[in-house]
Amino acid sequence: MNNFSIPYKLAIQKKQTIVSKSLLIQMQKQSYSNENTRAFINYKNVNQVTISFYKINHNQTELFRNSFYSKDSLTDVVIKRHKAVATKNYELLNKKDYFQYTTEVVLPQLTTGNYLVYFESDSDTENKKSFAYETINITNLTVLASQKNETEIFQVLDRKTGKPIENVSIQRTNQTIQTDKNGLASYIKEKNQNYYEPILFTTDNDTLLVTKNYMPYYDEYDVKDDETNKGRVEFYLDRAIYRPGQTVYYKGIAFHKKGSTTTIVAKTSFKITVKDVNNNDFKEFEIITNEFGSFSGEFILPKTGLTGNFNIQAEEPDDYEKDAVYNKESDEHPFWDNVDFNFSQINFKVEEYKRPKFEVRFEPITKSYRINQNIHVKGIAKAFSGSNITDAKVTYTITKFTSYFRNFYNNEQKEVIVTSETKTDPSGNFVIEFHAKSVPSATKEQLPIFNYRINATVTDLNGETHSTETIVKVGYHDLILSASIPNQIETKNNNEILLSSTNLNGTFLATKGEIKIYYVRPFLDKFKARIWSKPEIESITDEEFERLFPYENNTKIIADSLIETIVFSKKVDTSTDKKLVLDFISKYKSGEYKVVFSARDAFDNNIESKSNFRLLQSNDKYDQSKLFT
């Protein structure tokens, strides 16, 4: 191949991409002192990495934060002038298949302070190392921040125990304050405050340096924030849709709200404007509220013109000085001069429409159907006056789609199987008939449900048209069970399981079956999720992980591996048993449970319903499923 050809150059680029080395390391920015920590490594074509920790002071930490373009030179100074407090080399499994892999490594324990972490590994350039660096903070301090009015409040706590820490020095740019016995300290905010201001928290043996904009704040609710006096008008109409030329009857109530107090606005004038579909003023007039703050009236819509969305708006009148409540001596109106009036309007439609004379509906589907049967679905068209809609044209479409009782995945598309028409008989009834065929890709063991959506449109002799829809469900089975229970129950409460049995179309179908309750497993004793997902290459064994990180959940529960223990069973008949009262669980231990409701249907299929729930033993001293109770 020509060494200067484009395919050759592209091939060389692709090869360089494949054989290139890459290394991405994730660490926690803050950790406890003398705590086991680990790094998550994403790598390709790399055999090893060396991680070194250099202790740095606050000034150096600030330089790393603020000197973006001189970090490399700062790093060189630190590693040349300081001795690493810990260095460890990690061998990485290189499968030499040019794929990326992930792994985890345990890091050395560190005491409180700020550290420069220096990573070094082989590079793509021969006889040259690649490197990267980051700063971390090892501290037992954490800070909560809040603000109230003009005061900013800090509370310093122990990161592990949550206990307030007294006598913590909080050093700002131009001020130093100290926490009290509750770990609290506060100061008055400046007008031009710096949101990027570094704040240093120090004790005799610990420090925490944070930038102000990274601190989570919460504001206490202040009623004064809601003390604005706001007014508005609520409109009410006699209907939502009008025909051209009809009379619109309206009513309005004016009120204003200050804080949590709402008051009506009496004997006050408002300008009312009615706008048409083009937002042009159709009518404009003034009203005066009565002693109850309400007003009402009527107006006639135009008989011609565009139809669509109209609206009624209320706003400040041109001359409110004529109101009886206006104070001439102080030249002040108690409402308009003291209230922030909100935009107030109501929308309504103006449409050319005819009142419907009849309705069409399908009769409820109460019968159970099986696949490969002929299905008859009955409908009726009935006038609102009570008369029958006879000899009306009925056009219908039947669309088939498949769902699965046992949640099997299926890509089957919806299919229109019938498009036809019929007529109503002298009683207004009509019947739609079709044959329910199976789908070759669906097997009986999957318990498929074949859904037939029927859309019917009836047109009477006057041309008036109405539509309706129903779904007929057909399958190899004819029973659906349900055992409903809350996700979590407590033994001291009155608990019950609601039982239900229906055919595929939702009609009650009595059946005899059995209900069983299983104890699945105790609550997990781990309250921390994994910091990162499990790596592809596990360099830390499960036993070592449990010893080093006892509070992290390292186990993915596989349902098939759980050994379930049956703790209760009972025969039930849904013709009489609508619920199962759980008055026998007072001694059950806390944990995860499962209820299974099973029965045989008319075609001898085994039908099951499974529900999982959590049970809390009221006699437990604490909630085993939570860290704090």
PDB file of C-alpha atoms in Angstrom, residues 64 304 395 415 534:
ATOM      1  CA  PHE A  64      -3.345  24.774  43.567  1.00  0.00           C
ATOM      2  CA  THR A 304     -70.571  36.565  13.219  1.00  0.00           C
ATOM      3  CA  THR A 395     -67.738   1.328  10.504  1.00  0.00           C
ATOM      4  CA  GLU A 415     -51.585  -5.177  13.256  1.00  0.00           C
ATOM      5  CA  LYS A 534     -18.083  -3.055  40.957  1.00  0.00           C
TER       6      LYS A 534
END
